[in-house]
């Protein structure tokens, strides 16, 4: 039976970017469907992710897989013949999953505060943001990628945020360099990969999107 | 080389319970070291420098943090006995989805137990709604995985030790709202691994006032 793979996505989502990159790394043919999350979620989205009604949703032969990290693991397990994404060793795998969880718990929430908050809360968020980047940079060390010599799972989990970094700095009015220069080099290295370059939006567009969100939520 | 397995944990933790159950299911000998969370040990701070939280699983000197990650690690490292995750990738993705969903219940429970007065009603309602979704997912099966006790059962059963406390402080009855969940929990408790690992409900409920005081001060 021919594989049918559909990805319900929304272009600015750093989570959707993960799934797109994973599919591209595995050279999986898939249909990309853009969701209008602001105005009108599709019936298919609501049917395939009734619990959260969020993107990305990966639909494989009619069956949905939700949550981006789970989707990347699933893609790696189903299309296991090329470009392994997760480490083979259980301990290395546990470390990769730990850092993915760290990124989801800390980076997303903190990043959001750089454009959605003001005053004391914003100042705290900026400090925390730089600390988080330093921690990730320390984990990267002097390896070309988080997994070592090959681009893999943890690089995929983090790289979507790279397209949001310029906007975070602009709206938060701060700079993440020079403390994060190693991480920025890593970002540029990842962008040389076709799967990444064709999945991340232009950071300028992210800036425009944030302005839209601020208006929508009444954030000054 | 003989495996050295240590678990840094705190007896009432619904997350620590997961790791304890997984180790028991696999019949792994481990050293349980009780942690004083008000006075964190050097070992805990060394082994989980990022979050400084329990549970921490230390296998031959190397730490694994985060309970669901520990459960998967245990399943992969000792694959032969009592498999925890399904072997089919799609079923595995579903199991991970529900494990992740269960973890999302925690902030609401935090509001229910330690939050601002007046927040408990709303938090209680949210918790019951999420439990009902889990109940619907369980359906008429014996366990979340079907006939076999597995990952999602392990992810959720630790909360059962706290049900009495949630009901008391949230002023609702879980049995009335989600009878199938209670029936499922009673089935799980019959398993040795669960009976050995779950904290005593009464002791947990007795502990709550003390924890409330600490959280107010801390």
PDB file of N, CA and C in Angstrom, chain B residues 107-150:
ATOM      1  N   UNK B 107       0.437  20.959  36.664  1.00  0.00           N
ATOM      2  CA  UNK B 107       0.245  22.357  37.078  1.00  0.00           C
ATOM      3  C   UNK B 107      -1.137  22.604  37.695  1.00  0.00           C
ATOM      4  N   UNK B 108      -2.160  21.982  37.122  1.00  0.00           N
ATOM      5  CA  UNK B 108      -3.514  22.119  37.665  1.00  0.00           C
ATOM      6  C   UNK B 108      -3.610  21.555  39.066  1.00  0.00           C
ATOM      7  N   UNK B 109      -2.965  20.410  39.287  1.00  0.00           N
ATOM      8  CA  UNK B 109      -2.971  19.794  40.608  1.00  0.00           C
ATOM      9  C   UNK B 109      -2.223  20.670  41.599  1.00  0.00           C
ATOM     10  N   UNK B 110      -1.195  21.326  41.112  1.00  0.00           N
ATOM     11  CA  UNK B 110      -0.457  22.261  41.949  1.00  0.00           C
ATOM     12  C   UNK B 110      -1.372  23.369  42.445  1.00  0.00           C
ATOM     13  N   UNK B 111      -2.204  23.875  41.537  1.00  0.00           N
ATOM     14  CA  UNK B 111      -3.157  24.939  41.929  1.00  0.00           C
ATOM     15  C   UNK B 111      -4.165  24.397  42.925  1.00  0.00           C
ATOM     16  N   UNK B 112      -4.601  23.148  42.678  1.00  0.00           N
ATOM     17  CA  UNK B 112      -5.600  22.524  43.540  1.00  0.00           C
ATOM     18  C   UNK B 112      -5.084  22.388  44.965  1.00  0.00           C
ATOM     19  N   UNK B 113      -3.842  21.925  45.094  1.00  0.00           N
ATOM     20  CA  UNK B 113      -3.319  21.603  46.418  1.00  0.00           C
ATOM     21  C   UNK B 113      -2.628  22.784  47.095  1.00  0.00           C
ATOM     22  N   UNK B 114      -1.881  23.580  46.318  1.00  0.00           N
ATOM     23  CA  UNK B 114      -1.035  24.603  46.941  1.00  0.00           C
ATOM     24  C   UNK B 114      -1.382  26.003  46.486  1.00  0.00           C
ATOM     25  N   UNK B 115      -2.459  26.138  45.742  1.00  0.00           N
ATOM     26  CA  UNK B 115      -2.735  27.422  45.107  1.00  0.00           C
ATOM     27  C   UNK B 115      -3.432  28.413  46.009  1.00  0.00           C
ATOM     28  N   UNK B 116      -3.763  29.528  45.381  1.00  0.00           N
ATOM     29  CA  UNK B 116      -4.484  30.597  46.069  1.00  0.00           C
ATOM     30  C   UNK B 116      -5.882  30.097  46.428  1.00  0.00           C
ATOM     31  N   UNK B 117      -6.375  30.462  47.603  1.00  0.00           N
ATOM     32  CA  UNK B 117      -7.697  30.046  48.025  1.00  0.00           C
ATOM     33  C   UNK B 117      -8.727  30.526  47.001  1.00  0.00           C
ATOM     34  N   UNK B 118      -9.625  29.655  46.655  1.00  0.00           N
ATOM     35  CA  UNK B 118     -10.627  30.013  45.649  1.00  0.00           C
ATOM     36  C   UNK B 118     -10.311  29.388  44.301  1.00  0.00           C
ATOM     37  N   UNK B 119      -9.026  29.009  44.112  1.00  0.00           N
ATOM     38  CA  UNK B 119      -8.621  28.402  42.844  1.00  0.00           C
ATOM     39  C   UNK B 119      -8.957  26.924  42.787  1.00  0.00           C
ATOM     40  N   UNK B 120      -9.219  26.303  43.986  1.00  0.00           N
ATOM     41  CA  UNK B 120      -9.370  24.840  44.022  1.00  0.00           C
ATOM     42  C   UNK B 120     -10.540  24.346  43.180  1.00  0.00           C
ATOM     43  N   UNK B 121     -11.655  25.111  43.214  1.00  0.00           N
ATOM     44  CA  UNK B 121     -12.845  24.670  42.473  1.00  0.00           C
ATOM     45  C   UNK B 121     -12.531  24.467  40.997  1.00  0.00           C
ATOM     46  N   UNK B 122     -11.955  25.549  40.412  1.00  0.00           N
ATOM     47  CA  UNK B 122     -11.630  25.538  38.989  1.00  0.00           C
ATOM     48  C   UNK B 122     -10.603  24.449  38.684  1.00  0.00           C
ATOM     49  N   UNK B 123      -9.585  24.369  39.533  1.00  0.00           N
ATOM     50  CA  UNK B 123      -8.517  23.390  39.329  1.00  0.00           C
ATOM     51  C   UNK B 123      -9.069  21.971  39.440  1.00  0.00           C
ATOM     52  N   UNK B 124      -9.973  21.768  40.411  1.00  0.00           N
ATOM     53  CA  UNK B 124     -10.612  20.462  40.596  1.00  0.00           C
ATOM     54  C   UNK B 124     -11.398  20.053  39.357  1.00  0.00           C
ATOM     55  N   UNK B 125     -12.128  21.022  38.810  1.00  0.00           N
ATOM     56  CA  UNK B 125     -12.938  20.744  37.593  1.00  0.00           C
ATOM     57  C   UNK B 125     -12.034  20.330  36.454  1.00  0.00           C
ATOM     58  N   UNK B 126     -10.941  21.078  36.277  1.00  0.00           N
ATOM     59  CA  UNK B 126      -9.987  20.775  35.190  1.00  0.00           C
ATOM     60  C   UNK B 126      -9.412  19.378  35.334  1.00  0.00           C
ATOM     61  N   UNK B 127      -9.052  19.030  36.570  1.00  0.00           N
ATOM     62  CA  UNK B 127      -8.465  17.722  36.845  1.00  0.00           C
ATOM     63  C   UNK B 127      -9.455  16.612  36.490  1.00  0.00           C
ATOM     64  N   UNK B 128     -10.695  16.784  36.916  1.00  0.00           N
ATOM     65  CA  UNK B 128     -11.720  15.780  36.630  1.00  0.00           C
ATOM     66  C   UNK B 128     -11.940  15.650  35.124  1.00  0.00           C
ATOM     67  N   UNK B 129     -11.931  16.777  34.422  1.00  0.00           N
ATOM     68  CA  UNK B 129     -12.097  16.737  32.961  1.00  0.00           C
ATOM     69  C   UNK B 129     -11.002  15.914  32.310  1.00  0.00           C
ATOM     70  N   UNK B 130      -9.765  16.128  32.777  1.00  0.00           N
ATOM     71  CA  UNK B 130      -8.642  15.392  32.195  1.00  0.00           C
ATOM     72  C   UNK B 130      -8.739  13.904  32.543  1.00  0.00           C
ATOM     73  N   UNK B 131      -9.163  13.610  33.777  1.00  0.00           N
ATOM     74  CA  UNK B 131      -9.323  12.213  34.182  1.00  0.00           C
ATOM     75  C   UNK B 131     -10.392  11.528  33.320  1.00  0.00           C
ATOM     76  N   UNK B 132     -11.436  12.289  32.992  1.00  0.00           N
ATOM     77  CA  UNK B 132     -12.515  11.728  32.170  1.00  0.00           C
ATOM     78  C   UNK B 132     -12.003  11.392  30.773  1.00  0.00           C
ATOM     79  N   UNK B 133     -11.086  12.240  30.262  1.00  0.00           N
ATOM     80  CA  UNK B 133     -10.502  11.935  28.935  1.00  0.00           C
ATOM     81  C   UNK B 133      -9.705  10.634  29.024  1.00  0.00           C
ATOM     82  N   UNK B 134      -8.990  10.472  30.136  1.00  0.00           N
ATOM     83  CA  UNK B 134      -8.220   9.241  30.328  1.00  0.00           C
ATOM     84  C   UNK B 134      -9.167   8.048  30.464  1.00  0.00           C
ATOM     85  N   UNK B 135     -10.264   8.257  31.172  1.00  0.00           N
ATOM     86  CA  UNK B 135     -11.246   7.191  31.357  1.00  0.00           C
ATOM     87  C   UNK B 135     -11.823   6.752  30.019  1.00  0.00           C
ATOM     88  N   UNK B 136     -12.070   7.736  29.153  1.00  0.00           N
ATOM     89  CA  UNK B 136     -12.589   7.452  27.822  1.00  0.00           C
ATOM     90  C   UNK B 136     -11.558   6.682  26.997  1.00  0.00           C
ATOM     91  N   UNK B 137     -10.292   7.025  27.170  1.00  0.00           N
ATOM     92  CA  UNK B 137      -9.210   6.341  26.462  1.00  0.00           C
ATOM     93  C   UNK B 137      -9.086   4.895  26.964  1.00  0.00           C
ATOM     94  N   UNK B 138      -9.280   4.706  28.252  1.00  0.00           N
ATOM     95  CA  UNK B 138      -9.199   3.364  28.850  1.00  0.00           C
ATOM     96  C   UNK B 138     -10.321   2.479  28.309  1.00  0.00           C
ATOM     97  N   UNK B 139     -11.501   3.068  28.194  1.00  0.00           N
ATOM     98  CA  UNK B 139     -12.657   2.299  27.716  1.00  0.00           C
ATOM     99  C   UNK B 139     -12.927   1.124  28.628  1.00  0.00           C
ATOM    100  N   UNK B 140     -13.167  -0.047  28.002  1.00  0.00           N
ATOM    101  CA  UNK B 140     -13.479  -1.239  28.798  1.00  0.00           C
ATOM    102  C   UNK B 140     -12.283  -2.157  28.945  1.00  0.00           C
ATOM    103  N   UNK B 141     -11.086  -1.616  28.653  1.00  0.00           N
ATOM    104  CA  UNK B 141      -9.906  -2.470  28.732  1.00  0.00           C
ATOM    105  C   UNK B 141      -9.476  -2.667  30.184  1.00  0.00           C
ATOM    106  N   UNK B 142      -8.710  -3.736  30.397  1.00  0.00           N
ATOM    107  CA  UNK B 142      -8.213  -4.014  31.742  1.00  0.00           C
ATOM    108  C   UNK B 142      -7.187  -2.959  32.144  1.00  0.00           C
ATOM    109  N   UNK B 143      -6.270  -2.701  31.219  1.00  0.00           N
ATOM    110  CA  UNK B 143      -5.245  -1.680  31.431  1.00  0.00           C
ATOM    111  C   UNK B 143      -5.222  -0.773  30.208  1.00  0.00           C
ATOM    112  N   UNK B 144      -4.500   0.339  30.312  1.00  0.00           N
ATOM    113  CA  UNK B 144      -4.408   1.262  29.174  1.00  0.00           C
ATOM    114  C   UNK B 144      -3.772   0.592  27.963  1.00  0.00           C
ATOM    115  N   UNK B 145      -2.875  -0.362  28.223  1.00  0.00           N
ATOM    116  CA  UNK B 145      -2.227  -1.051  27.108  1.00  0.00           C
ATOM    117  C   UNK B 145      -3.025  -2.219  26.582  1.00  0.00           C
ATOM    118  N   UNK B 146      -4.198  -2.484  27.164  1.00  0.00           N
ATOM    119  CA  UNK B 146      -5.002  -3.644  26.758  1.00  0.00           C
ATOM    120  C   UNK B 146      -5.021  -4.660  27.883  1.00  0.00           C
ATOM    121  N   UNK B 147      -4.571  -5.883  27.555  1.00  0.00           N
ATOM    122  CA  UNK B 147      -4.568  -6.912  28.597  1.00  0.00           C
ATOM    123  C   UNK B 147      -3.326  -6.830  29.470  1.00  0.00           C
ATOM    124  N   UNK B 148      -2.298  -6.096  28.962  1.00  0.00           N
ATOM    125  CA  UNK B 148      -1.031  -6.055  29.693  1.00  0.00           C
ATOM    126  C   UNK B 148      -0.813  -4.701  30.347  1.00  0.00           C
ATOM    127  N   UNK B 149      -0.382  -4.752  31.603  1.00  0.00           N
ATOM    128  CA  UNK B 149      -0.004  -3.551  32.361  1.00  0.00           C
ATOM    129  C   UNK B 149       1.213  -2.935  31.685  1.00  0.00           C
ATOM    130  N   UNK B 150       1.174  -1.605  31.454  1.00  0.00           N
ATOM    131  CA  UNK B 150       2.301  -1.011  30.740  1.00  0.00           C
ATOM    132  C   UNK B 150       2.534   0.458  31.031  1.00  0.00           C
TER     133      UNK B 150
END
